[in-house]
Amino acid sequence: MHNIVTMARRELGAYFLSPIAYAVAAVFLFSTGLAFGLGTFRNGAESSLRPLFEFWVVMILVFVLPMLTMRLLSEEFRAGTIETLMTLPISEVEVVLGKFFGAFVFYLVLLATLLLYPILMSIYGPLDVQLLICNYLGLLLLGALYIAAGLFFSACTNHQIIAVLLSFALLALMTFAAEGLAQQVEGWPRAVLQHLSVRMHFANFVRGMLEVNHLVFFLTTCGAFLFLTVKRLEMRRWQ
Amino acid sequence: MIRAVNLTKRFGPLLAVDRISFEVERGGVVGVLGPNGAGKTTTIRILTCFQPATSGSASIAGFDVINDSMEVRRRVGYLPESTPLYPEMRVREYLDFRGRLRAMSHADRRDAIRRVADRCWLGDFIDRPINQLSKGMKQRVGLADAIMHSPEVVILDEPTIGLDPRQIRETRNLIRELGEHHTILLCTHILPEVEQTCSRTIILAAGRIVASGSPQQLRDQLSAKARVVAEVQGPEEGEVKTSAAQIDGVQSVEVSSSNGWIRVAIQPKPDRDVREELFRLTTAKGWTLRELRREGATLEDFFIQVVAKQQGQQEGQPVLDTQGGDHA
Ligand SMILES: Nc1ncnc2c1ncn2[C@@H]1O[C@H](COP(=O)(O)OP(=O)(O)OP(=O)(O)O)[C@@H](O)[C@H]1O
Ligand SMILES: [Mg+2]
């Protein structure tokens, strides 16, 4: 536990010292701002944050989070710091969880900036706080899943670019393509693809519905990616 | 303190470490010597729990590197050969982070950082970001990290690479000092370093141990081969050669001339010293003698010889008997 906190703190510190993280944060703020300004916050538009959360933020996160997670492990492999790290009394699980929470806390900072939009909206009409909490819970789970997947790909390669491309590909597939693909096939593949469709699970949170099976989906897939990352890290030593 | 039994490491078809066994007692500095690609780093990575061996076992302070990996890691301070560090961190921050992961308390970390900053001369740049440091400074940060928790065993992979001559000397002194209280495994191909710091040397070549012993013992194995060299003036080369060859105890003679002086190199029979006889010869003949010395074998001679032997065997060639040859 102690080691996880130490590790997460270092990762968070590395983000605040890295130009990439600032660039990523800037892109996130700019693009969410654009989506809000053009899509939601205009005359005649429905007074709702739903399109912003349901589509734009998810889309932006698919691109932004892999850029945050790509360096987490591949940079350690590349620079060789994995050698000094893994010869300390720290386990693979602690390293992986530490890195995960480091990125997750940075993501929380990004999410906090999104609060600006509901606050702006509240000037014009009453705010549905319960809905907002539900949206945010969905975003937390979605981000956790994306970060875990990105971390896994970062553990697969020494090259950050490869890590980021693989993460984009998988997240885009799971988020946007799975639903469409499910229509093309029959039987159990359809069931699997439907179940893996991140947007379908996320949509419930955007609508303000809290259902256990969607919560379970996010927690299990996120856990599965973290597990694979640990295994990947353990495997690497045997090569 | 350190024990390796039949360690073997394969990378695919390549046999990097081939059934190595050795034992290191508590205290003292043990040097691991060997040419590039001998398997030094690979052996060290097995000992530090970074890479598991393909077969064989290793233990440090009685703890197995696989089964009690955490106990081993607690007791070892390790400086890898490329000194990897986090570039964006400041030196003090980095050492503090490492201290935390080693479960040192706040006060321990503060004291340890002060102590290693002093011992590894970090004072001038301890609050600077690591990416602004020079190679040698980074090397010192890595060394400080390896010893900050006062580990029982310190493993250093080429610690003086990239240091300036003064730092090299001070680092060697530091290693010797550390050897009084810790067990140190020092991996290097710098022979003077071994002669100056190590109480024992293990020589690796092509993944196997080809020799081991104190630097003195290794040199002694060769001193039977010490040559006697003299420079004389007067007669012609041929006469010097025949006269010298007649001395009792001489095995072979080589002569060469330069600037009017004749250089005689005599290889005596084992355990013979022909300096006195040679001196008597020159006075009897009335030659001018300007130099007479016995050329003892150096650790370098030994190193080159054993490594060449090993490589000769590998390639199925007859064993070379190089002496001071240029196989390095
Ligand atoms: N990760 C790896 N994958 C494949 N081969 C490797 C790996 N690491 C080392 N080797 C091979 O193992 C052999 C021993 O390498 P090692 O790094 O142990 O040599 P060394 O004695 O430390 O050499 P140097 O003096 O150059 O540092 C070399 O032939 C090297 O190519
Ligand atoms: Mg090496």
XYZ file of C-alpha atoms and ligand atoms in Angstrom:
599
model
C 0.000 0.000 0.000
C 2.786 2.322 1.052
C 4.702 1.487 -2.126
C 1.637 2.085 -4.302
C 1.254 5.582 -2.884
C 4.960 6.332 -3.364
C 4.826 5.074 -6.929
C 1.622 6.991 -7.735
C 3.111 10.176 -6.317
C 6.168 9.830 -8.493
C 4.061 9.291 -11.611
C 1.896 12.266 -10.794
C 5.021 14.344 -10.216
C 6.388 13.190 -13.567
C 3.157 14.360 -15.240
C 3.365 17.796 -13.749
C 6.981 18.082 -14.911
C 6.364 16.810 -18.414
C 5.438 18.982 -21.392
C 3.454 16.115 -22.904
C 1.038 16.076 -20.009
C 0.485 19.817 -20.325
C -0.049 19.471 -24.060
C -2.540 16.690 -23.421
C -4.345 18.738 -20.805
C -4.467 21.694 -23.202
C -5.896 19.546 -25.987
C -8.483 18.154 -23.595
C -9.573 21.566 -22.367
C -9.611 23.063 -25.834
C -11.575 20.255 -27.449
C -14.113 19.877 -24.663
C -14.501 23.638 -24.678
C -15.071 23.599 -28.405
C -17.601 20.794 -28.162
C -19.410 22.604 -25.393
C -19.360 25.992 -27.087
C -20.452 24.799 -30.523
C -22.642 21.879 -29.573
C -24.302 22.555 -26.275
C -23.985 26.151 -25.290
C -25.734 27.941 -28.084
C -29.055 29.581 -28.676
C -31.843 27.202 -29.366
C -29.955 24.130 -28.254
C -31.518 21.801 -25.773
C -30.369 22.798 -22.310
C -28.562 19.580 -21.562
C -25.028 18.355 -21.168
C -26.000 14.994 -22.559
C -24.464 15.296 -26.034
C -21.280 16.630 -24.494
C -20.917 13.728 -22.104
C -22.413 11.037 -24.274
C -20.363 11.612 -27.339
C -17.797 14.395 -27.291
C -16.073 13.712 -24.002
C -15.896 9.981 -24.707
C -14.439 10.610 -28.133
C -11.874 13.040 -26.740
C -10.894 10.635 -23.984
C -10.272 7.850 -26.487
C -7.565 10.046 -27.960
C -6.315 11.862 -24.906
C -5.917 9.117 -22.310
C -3.617 6.875 -24.402
C -1.302 9.866 -24.685
C -1.177 10.052 -20.926
C -0.657 6.345 -20.376
C 1.782 5.578 -23.201
C 4.861 6.560 -21.224
C 3.970 4.777 -17.989
C 5.922 1.577 -18.593
C 7.470 1.830 -22.044
C 9.544 4.772 -20.890
C 10.911 2.689 -18.020
C 11.840 -0.071 -20.470
C 13.428 2.328 -22.891
C 15.465 4.251 -20.330
C 16.389 1.087 -18.441
C 14.986 2.481 -15.180
C 12.897 -0.674 -14.962
C 16.128 -2.346 -13.847
C 16.667 -0.053 -10.876
C 12.954 -0.173 -10.095
C 12.447 -3.931 -10.187
C 15.542 -4.585 -8.092
C 13.943 -2.668 -5.228
C 11.721 -4.507 -2.772
C 8.560 -3.670 -4.719
C 6.257 -6.140 -6.426
C 4.907 -5.984 -9.960
C 1.388 -5.503 -8.589
C 2.511 -2.468 -6.611
C 4.285 -0.967 -9.618
C 1.247 -1.456 -11.854
C -1.252 -0.119 -9.324
C 1.027 2.802 -8.469
C 1.291 3.775 -12.131
C -2.430 3.288 -12.635
C -3.390 5.553 -9.735
C -0.799 8.136 -10.709
C -2.439 8.476 -14.114
C -5.908 8.244 -12.603
C -5.304 11.172 -10.271
C -4.075 13.240 -13.204
C -7.286 12.274 -14.995
C -9.272 13.461 -11.968
C -7.685 16.862 -12.394
C -8.821 16.907 -16.028
C -12.326 15.854 -15.016
C -12.483 18.596 -12.412
C -11.999 21.175 -15.148
C -15.081 19.785 -16.885
C -17.149 20.987 -13.934
C -16.934 24.420 -15.487
C -19.609 23.482 -18.012
C -22.336 22.373 -15.595
C -21.587 25.495 -13.586
C -22.058 27.634 -16.702
C -25.282 25.797 -17.485
C -26.597 26.336 -13.979
C -26.681 30.055 -14.631
C -29.433 29.442 -17.143
C -31.443 26.803 -15.398
C -31.576 24.464 -12.443
C -28.913 21.805 -12.304
C -29.797 18.147 -11.896
C -27.164 17.280 -9.314
C -28.101 13.634 -9.173
C -27.683 13.298 -12.912
C -24.392 15.123 -12.749
C -23.073 12.760 -10.077
C -24.147 9.825 -12.180
C -22.397 11.281 -15.239
C -19.252 11.803 -13.263
C -19.349 8.294 -11.867
C -19.606 7.023 -15.433
C -16.675 9.173 -16.493
C -14.579 7.911 -13.587
C -15.227 4.304 -14.564
C -14.690 4.983 -18.245
C -11.395 6.725 -17.545
C -10.254 3.918 -15.255
C -10.901 1.403 -18.020
C -9.106 3.494 -20.643
C -6.135 4.064 -18.374
C -5.864 0.375 -17.514
C -5.983 -0.552 -21.225
C -3.391 2.105 -22.080
C -1.172 0.911 -19.257
C -1.370 -2.615 -20.612
C -0.212 -1.544 -24.068
C 2.519 0.526 -22.494
C 3.738 -2.684 -20.855
C 3.835 -4.416 -24.239
C 6.451 -2.309 -25.967
C 9.509 -0.099 -25.504
C 8.074 2.373 -27.988
C 5.611 4.939 -26.741
C 4.280 5.513 -30.247
C 3.379 1.861 -30.650
C 1.744 1.868 -27.228
C -0.364 4.894 -28.078
C -1.427 3.517 -31.477
C -2.449 0.146 -30.081
C -4.401 1.874 -27.315
C -6.207 4.140 -29.796
C -7.097 1.171 -31.932
C -8.470 -0.960 -29.127
C -10.340 1.859 -27.379
C -11.887 3.072 -30.616
C -12.912 -0.466 -31.428
C -14.438 -1.136 -28.021
C -16.067 2.256 -27.760
C -17.407 3.027 -31.213
C -17.091 0.021 -33.472
C -18.296 -2.812 -31.247
C -21.960 -1.862 -31.526
C -21.865 -1.605 -35.297
C -19.902 -4.801 -35.701
C -22.357 -6.617 -33.486
C -25.058 -5.969 -36.089
C -22.983 -7.725 -38.729
C -22.656 -11.045 -36.948
C -24.933 -13.624 -35.407
C -24.997 -15.798 -32.333
C -22.425 -15.620 -29.604
C -20.018 -13.192 -31.378
C -22.829 -10.686 -31.398
C -23.426 -11.193 -27.697
C -19.748 -10.767 -26.923
C -19.380 -7.631 -29.038
C -22.507 -6.151 -27.526
C -21.266 -6.866 -24.074
C -17.910 -5.264 -24.850
C -19.440 -2.107 -26.255
C -18.185 0.546 -23.890
C -20.563 3.194 -25.137
C -23.564 1.050 -24.465
C -22.522 0.600 -20.843
C -21.567 4.227 -20.510
C -24.826 5.488 -22.005
C -26.726 4.338 -18.925
C -24.644 6.531 -16.677
C -25.210 9.504 -18.973
C -28.951 8.953 -18.751
C -28.674 8.955 -14.989
C -29.337 5.286 -14.500
C -27.239 3.373 -12.040
C -27.344 -0.320 -12.809
C -25.092 -2.826 -11.181
C -24.262 -4.783 -14.330
C -22.750 -1.732 -16.018
C -20.747 -0.931 -12.932
C -19.525 -4.524 -12.901
C -18.582 -4.305 -16.572
C -16.262 -1.372 -16.005
C -14.730 -2.766 -12.846
C -14.065 -6.206 -14.313
C -12.590 -5.015 -17.613
C -10.430 -2.484 -15.822
C -9.303 -5.206 -13.402
C -8.628 -7.576 -16.298
C -6.342 -5.065 -18.020
C -4.473 -4.413 -14.781
C -4.071 -8.152 -14.279
C -2.747 -8.572 -17.823
C -0.323 -5.723 -17.244
C 1.061 -7.422 -14.136
C 1.399 -10.710 -16.028
C 3.077 -8.965 -18.923
C 5.571 -7.336 -16.556
C 6.303 -10.666 -14.887
C 6.708 -12.363 -18.257
C 9.151 -9.765 -19.448
C 11.730 -10.818 -16.876
C 11.829 -14.327 -18.276
C 12.683 -13.271 -21.785
C 27.340 -13.937 1.519
C 26.846 -14.437 -2.207
C 26.526 -17.911 -3.550
C 25.958 -19.107 -7.096
C 25.544 -22.739 -8.027
C 25.623 -23.820 -11.660
C 24.065 -20.614 -12.894
C 23.110 -20.806 -16.540
C 21.388 -18.209 -18.655
C 20.312 -18.654 -22.235
C 18.992 -15.982 -24.573
C 17.410 -18.164 -27.217
C 20.258 -20.128 -28.746
C 22.891 -17.931 -27.111
C 24.469 -19.244 -23.946
C 25.348 -16.068 -22.066
C 26.257 -17.690 -18.752
C 27.389 -21.273 -18.664
C 27.224 -23.227 -15.380
C 28.923 -20.658 -13.187
C 29.509 -21.490 -9.526
C 31.211 -19.267 -6.999
C 30.975 -18.098 -3.453
C 31.813 -14.757 -1.889
C 32.505 -14.362 1.812
C 31.210 -11.512 3.940
C 33.248 -8.316 3.618
C 35.791 -7.316 1.040
C 35.667 -6.334 -2.585
C 35.406 -9.028 -5.214
C 36.094 -8.070 -8.793
C 34.351 -9.677 -11.752
C 36.514 -9.246 -14.801
C 35.951 -10.249 -18.361
C 35.930 -9.052 -21.957
C 32.822 -7.576 -23.606
C 29.996 -10.052 -23.785
C 31.551 -12.369 -21.208
C 28.324 -12.514 -19.224
C 29.215 -10.213 -16.326
C 26.114 -8.082 -16.526
C 23.935 -11.121 -17.062
C 25.336 -12.793 -13.944
C 24.793 -9.638 -11.925
C 21.217 -9.321 -13.138
C 20.514 -12.806 -11.882
C 22.003 -11.979 -8.490
C 19.979 -8.767 -8.186
C 16.700 -10.564 -9.008
C 16.227 -8.624 -12.231
C 16.366 -11.647 -14.522
C 15.885 -15.224 -13.432
C 18.495 -17.789 -14.427
C 17.585 -20.466 -16.954
C 18.881 -23.049 -14.499
C 20.986 -23.188 -11.387
C 20.455 -21.211 -8.216
C 21.831 -18.170 -6.478
C 21.433 -16.767 -3.001
C 22.455 -13.650 -1.150
C 22.795 -13.623 2.631
C 21.184 -17.049 2.609
C 18.071 -15.930 0.718
C 17.314 -17.440 -2.660
C 17.005 -14.872 -5.452
C 13.784 -16.455 -6.732
C 11.987 -17.696 -3.653
C 13.009 -14.922 -1.259
C 13.442 -12.242 -3.845
C 12.148 -9.423 -1.602
C 14.574 -10.314 1.187
C 17.431 -10.297 -1.301
C 16.390 -6.964 -2.777
C 16.237 -5.407 0.695
C 19.849 -6.374 1.295
C 21.348 -5.370 -2.016
C 22.358 -1.993 -3.402
C 22.772 -2.100 -7.158
C 24.277 0.245 -9.712
C 23.444 -1.013 -13.245
C 25.957 -0.376 -15.978
C 24.070 2.366 -17.794
C 23.038 4.158 -14.560
C 19.379 4.619 -15.487
C 17.716 7.533 -13.657
C 14.484 9.516 -13.976
C 15.577 12.630 -15.877
C 12.818 14.936 -14.701
C 13.435 14.414 -10.995
C 15.829 16.368 -8.853
C 18.652 14.423 -7.232
C 17.347 14.822 -3.691
C 13.818 13.972 -4.783
C 15.071 10.867 -6.566
C 17.029 9.605 -3.578
C 14.047 10.296 -1.343
C 11.762 8.319 -3.690
C 14.187 5.399 -3.685
C 14.475 5.576 0.097
C 10.693 5.429 0.456
C 10.476 2.327 -1.702
C 13.106 0.806 0.551
C 10.803 1.488 3.495
C 13.172 3.951 5.136
C 11.592 6.339 7.616
C 11.558 10.070 7.004
C 14.420 10.674 9.423
C 16.448 7.785 8.001
C 16.066 9.130 4.511
C 17.123 12.599 5.549
C 20.228 11.305 7.319
C 21.063 8.854 4.543
C 20.780 11.524 1.859
C 23.035 13.825 3.845
C 25.541 11.012 4.314
C 25.668 9.844 0.692
C 25.684 13.408 -0.625
C 28.861 13.815 1.352
C 30.427 10.494 0.382
C 29.572 10.640 -3.298
C 30.224 14.397 -3.684
C 26.694 15.359 -4.653
C 26.790 18.636 -2.721
C 26.983 20.923 -5.747
C 24.063 19.524 -7.642
C 21.815 17.754 -5.164
C 18.955 20.158 -5.882
C 19.325 20.152 -9.661
C 17.174 18.122 -12.067
C 18.915 14.949 -13.159
C 18.632 15.728 -16.886
C 20.926 18.719 -16.371
C 23.738 16.640 -14.886
C 26.838 15.416 -16.673
C 27.507 11.724 -17.195
C 29.907 11.541 -14.269
C 27.495 13.358 -11.961
C 24.753 10.904 -12.862
C 27.140 8.066 -12.170
C 27.687 9.457 -8.691
C 23.937 9.762 -8.124
C 23.569 6.087 -9.073
C 26.344 5.155 -6.685
C 24.757 7.199 -3.898
C 21.468 5.404 -4.493
C 23.191 2.013 -4.351
C 24.651 2.659 -0.905
C 22.123 4.968 0.742
C 20.360 2.219 2.689
C 23.660 0.705 3.928
C 23.007 -2.609 2.206
C 24.875 -5.741 3.216
C 25.818 -6.370 -0.392
C 26.673 -3.697 -2.937
C 26.782 -4.719 -6.596
C 28.386 -2.241 -8.963
C 28.470 -2.723 -12.723
C 31.312 -0.609 -14.107
C 30.995 2.204 -11.577
C 33.889 4.386 -12.748
C 32.901 4.657 -16.415
C 32.535 8.299 -17.333
C 34.263 9.714 -14.279
C 37.202 12.087 -14.445
C 40.586 10.849 -13.142
C 40.175 12.449 -9.747
C 36.681 11.016 -9.308
C 37.914 7.617 -10.450
C 40.536 7.624 -7.744
C 38.084 8.831 -5.107
C 35.456 6.340 -6.178
C 37.983 3.521 -5.892
C 38.914 4.724 -2.432
C 35.237 4.820 -1.564
C 34.763 1.273 -2.837
C 37.714 0.070 -0.782
C 36.349 1.821 2.296
C 32.894 0.350 1.730
C 34.540 -3.053 1.438
C 35.480 -2.843 5.097
C 31.857 -3.085 6.202
C 29.947 -4.353 3.190
C 30.387 -7.129 0.678
C 31.058 -5.632 -2.709
C 30.854 -7.207 -6.116
C 32.578 -4.965 -8.617
C 32.202 -5.641 -12.292
C 34.681 -4.009 -14.621
C 37.129 -4.412 -17.453
C 39.555 -1.895 -16.062
C 42.439 -3.969 -14.726
C 44.137 -1.337 -12.559
C 40.795 -0.893 -10.832
C 40.815 -4.520 -9.843
C 44.423 -4.388 -8.682
C 43.714 -1.321 -6.577
C 40.452 -2.298 -4.976
C 39.787 -6.006 -5.025
C 40.804 -8.649 -2.571
C 39.670 -11.310 -4.984
C 39.002 -11.549 -8.694
C 36.789 -13.791 -10.754
C 37.603 -13.790 -14.443
C 34.780 -14.623 -16.822
C 35.143 -15.322 -20.512
C 32.447 -16.552 -22.860
C 30.098 -17.244 -19.962
C 32.456 -19.348 -17.875
C 34.785 -18.738 -14.977
C 38.285 -19.112 -16.365
C 40.256 -18.098 -13.289
C 39.723 -16.849 -9.788
C 41.941 -15.763 -6.916
C 43.511 -12.613 -5.498
C 45.171 -10.335 -8.057
C 48.510 -11.369 -6.518
C 47.771 -15.088 -6.936
C 46.761 -14.587 -10.529
C 49.939 -12.679 -11.263
C 52.000 -15.358 -9.508
C 50.605 -18.004 -11.811
C 52.347 -16.125 -14.561
C 55.479 -14.876 -12.820
C 57.253 -18.092 -13.718
C 57.096 -16.569 -17.157
C 58.761 -13.299 -16.229
C 61.323 -12.207 -18.780
C 64.723 -10.617 -18.288
C 65.401 -7.622 -20.491
C 68.745 -5.895 -20.987
C 70.179 -3.249 -23.270
C 73.831 -3.437 -24.178
C 76.256 -1.713 -26.532
C 79.455 -2.984 -28.122
C 79.235 -6.178 -30.045
C 77.017 -7.103 -32.925
C 73.610 -8.754 -32.526
C 74.675 -12.267 -33.473
C 77.405 -12.419 -30.873
C 75.087 -11.190 -28.102
C 72.532 -13.770 -29.026
C 74.890 -16.750 -28.977
C 76.624 -15.665 -25.763
C 73.341 -15.089 -23.942
C 71.943 -18.404 -25.112
C 74.881 -20.176 -23.470
C 73.947 -18.926 -19.989
C 72.669 -21.721 -17.789
C 68.923 -21.511 -17.249
C 68.079 -19.640 -20.438
C 65.256 -21.005 -22.533
C 65.161 -18.606 -25.426
C 66.685 -15.297 -26.457
C 65.467 -12.536 -28.688
C 67.591 -9.607 -29.750
C 66.834 -6.420 -31.591
C 68.704 -3.178 -32.175
C 67.691 0.412 -32.115
C 69.754 3.596 -32.009
C 72.952 1.637 -31.647
C 71.752 -0.290 -28.610
C 71.012 -3.974 -28.605
C 67.951 -5.094 -26.683
C 68.157 -8.625 -25.312
C 64.983 -10.315 -24.104
C 65.598 -13.588 -22.327
C 62.936 -16.098 -21.429
C 64.454 -18.074 -18.552
C 63.471 -21.626 -17.669
C 60.684 -21.743 -15.068
C 61.630 -20.320 -11.686
C 65.038 -19.165 -12.838
C 66.328 -15.621 -12.663
C 69.312 -15.048 -14.959
C 69.962 -11.382 -14.194
C 73.181 -12.002 -12.301
C 74.593 -14.305 -14.957
C 73.743 -11.798 -17.629
C 75.487 -9.035 -15.704
C 78.598 -11.188 -15.305
C 78.559 -11.922 -19.020
C 78.475 -8.251 -19.964
C 81.325 -7.311 -17.586
C 83.403 -10.283 -18.705
C 82.971 -9.262 -22.339
C 83.387 -5.570 -21.606
C 79.999 -4.537 -23.094
C 78.304 -1.382 -21.933
C 75.122 -2.169 -20.015
C 72.519 0.549 -19.669
C 69.483 -1.396 -18.486
C 68.810 -4.715 -16.820
C 65.406 -5.647 -15.435
C 63.001 -8.468 -14.841
C 59.648 -7.937 -16.530
C 57.059 -9.343 -14.164
C 53.762 -10.508 -15.564
C 50.903 -8.085 -15.006
C 47.297 -8.880 -14.349
C 46.728 -7.691 -17.874
C 49.047 -10.396 -19.217
C 47.142 -12.920 -17.233
C 43.815 -11.615 -18.382
C 44.770 -11.602 -22.030
C 46.238 -15.061 -21.761
C 43.263 -16.747 -20.102
C 40.789 -15.007 -22.318
C 42.728 -15.936 -25.437
C 42.925 -19.522 -24.241
C 39.192 -19.643 -23.719
C 38.502 -18.169 -27.133
C 40.989 -20.538 -28.735
C 39.146 -23.467 -27.223
C 35.839 -22.087 -28.344
C 36.929 -21.896 -31.930
C 38.619 -25.258 -31.803
C 42.015 -23.732 -32.385
C 45.152 -24.721 -30.490
C 45.550 -22.865 -27.240
C 47.427 -19.650 -27.787
C 50.317 -18.824 -25.562
C 50.260 -15.104 -25.883
C 52.281 -12.934 -23.656
C 51.457 -9.270 -23.822
C 50.028 -9.912 -27.246
C 47.487 -7.591 -28.754
C 44.359 -9.649 -28.347
C 42.639 -7.142 -26.077
N 18.462 -9.222 -23.133
C 19.298 -9.931 -23.904
N 18.832 -10.587 -24.992
C 19.666 -11.312 -25.761
N 20.967 -11.465 -25.546
C 21.504 -10.836 -24.494
C 20.701 -10.041 -23.616
N 21.507 -9.543 -22.651
C 22.740 -10.006 -22.922
N 22.749 -10.786 -24.014
C 23.931 -11.491 -24.571
O 24.561 -12.190 -23.525
C 25.968 -12.117 -23.650
C 26.562 -11.604 -22.357
O 26.213 -10.265 -22.206
P 26.578 -9.402 -20.939
O 25.841 -8.106 -21.037
O 26.348 -10.204 -19.720
O 28.136 -9.151 -21.157
P 29.142 -8.311 -20.257
O 30.145 -9.262 -19.741
O 28.414 -7.502 -19.255
O 29.804 -7.372 -21.350
P 30.296 -5.852 -21.255
O 31.672 -5.901 -20.704
O 30.312 -5.403 -22.675
O 29.344 -5.097 -20.396
C 26.250 -11.246 -24.860
O 26.576 -12.088 -25.928
C 24.949 -10.530 -25.117
O 24.771 -10.327 -26.491
Mg 28.221 -5.517 -18.874
